[in-house]
Amino acid sequence: MEQSGRLDRGDGVELAWAHLPGRGPTVVFLPGFGSDMAGEKATTLAAFCAAEGRAMLRLDYSGHGVSGGDFINGSIGRWADDARIVIDRVITGKMLLVGSSMGGWIALLLARARPESVAGVVGIAAAPDFTERMWENMTAEERATLASTGLVVRPSNYGDPYRITRGLIEDGRQHLLMHGPIPLRCPVRLLHGQQDADVPWQLALSIAERVQSSEVQVTLVKDGDHRLSRPQDLILLRRTVAALLGEC
């Protein structure tokens, strides 16, 4: 039975998590920018792991879902550290990291930092370095507003507008991955929709090129969007995770 809880990361901000005991490696789901552990991909994998007797961990970064903290105080480094804190306190042993969009960036960062603990990585529209693309796509007026006020609000296709801070952009530059080799040796699977309006599908090919593992596969879904949450997309995700677990 899945257990849920909250933990203080050390500064009074509580991080929410849900853990399903079972056989390892533990599937760890890392949500996207502004998303949370109650999304369809996370809950689909939780149901799959429950049926298969597999261990799984879901979590919300600070400022996301039911965790504490303010979203605008977050950054790539902060949210990656949130994930690391929850992982360290809730589970042990090997992990299979599954990251959606920004979660794919965080999965790659965690796998690079802890290669001995990661059995594999699955990226769903993985979006490493997306903060730089945000910056590049800003108008001169938006950049000036960001410099003077520290905050720009941009429309989102998925609900509330995005609140982009100067701290998010500046911190993102400390965690860029796409300027050189990505030193991972574990299996990596990248799923990406070719109708993705937010993250270009060509990025999946660039990630595959930079990851040093020879065990890298890219699956392009010709009619898939950024979310890849349609029934057929979720079936693909389950099959991908099941195949990797079968190899562990």
mmCIF file with all atom_site columns, C-alpha atoms in Angstrom, residues 186-190 207-209 211-218:
data_model
loop_
_atom_site.group_PDB
_atom_site.id
_atom_site.type_symbol
_atom_site.label_atom_id
_atom_site.label_alt_id
_atom_site.label_comp_id
_atom_site.label_asym_id
_atom_site.label_entity_id
_atom_site.label_seq_id
_atom_site.pdbx_PDB_ins_code
_atom_site.Cartn_x
_atom_site.Cartn_y
_atom_site.Cartn_z
_atom_site.occupancy
_atom_site.B_iso_or_equiv
_atom_site.pdbx_formal_charge
_atom_site.auth_seq_id
_atom_site.auth_comp_id
_atom_site.auth_asym_id
_atom_site.auth_atom_id
_atom_site.pdbx_PDB_model_num
ATOM 1  C CA . CYS A 1 186 ? 23.239 3.658  -17.511 1.00 0.00 ? 186 CYS A CA 1
ATOM 2  C CA . PRO A 1 187 ? 20.466 2.841  -20.005 1.00 0.00 ? 187 PRO A CA 1
ATOM 3  C CA . VAL A 1 188 ? 18.585 5.947  -21.179 1.00 0.00 ? 188 VAL A CA 1
ATOM 4  C CA . ARG A 1 189 ? 15.202 6.004  -22.939 1.00 0.00 ? 189 ARG A CA 1
ATOM 5  C CA . LEU A 1 190 ? 13.845 9.217  -24.435 1.00 0.00 ? 190 LEU A CA 1
ATOM 6  C CA . ILE A 1 207 ? 20.537 14.423 -25.671 1.00 0.00 ? 207 ILE A CA 1
ATOM 7  C CA . ALA A 1 208 ? 21.106 10.943 -27.139 1.00 0.00 ? 208 ALA A CA 1
ATOM 8  C CA . GLU A 1 209 ? 24.180 12.246 -28.946 1.00 0.00 ? 209 GLU A CA 1
ATOM 9  C CA . VAL A 1 211 ? 24.937 10.896 -23.340 1.00 0.00 ? 211 VAL A CA 1
ATOM 10 C CA . GLN A 1 212 ? 27.999 8.679  -23.220 1.00 0.00 ? 212 GLN A CA 1
ATOM 11 C CA . SER A 1 213 ? 26.102 5.458  -22.556 1.00 0.00 ? 213 SER A CA 1
ATOM 12 C CA . SER A 1 214 ? 25.787 3.102  -25.509 1.00 0.00 ? 214 SER A CA 1
ATOM 13 C CA . GLU A 1 215 ? 22.391 2.046  -24.153 1.00 0.00 ? 215 GLU A CA 1
ATOM 14 C CA . VAL A 1 216 ? 20.364 5.007  -25.445 1.00 0.00 ? 216 VAL A CA 1
ATOM 15 C CA . GLN A 1 217 ? 17.118 4.735  -27.388 1.00 0.00 ? 217 GLN A CA 1
ATOM 16 C CA . VAL A 1 218 ? 14.895 7.532  -28.712 1.00 0.00 ? 218 VAL A CA 1
#
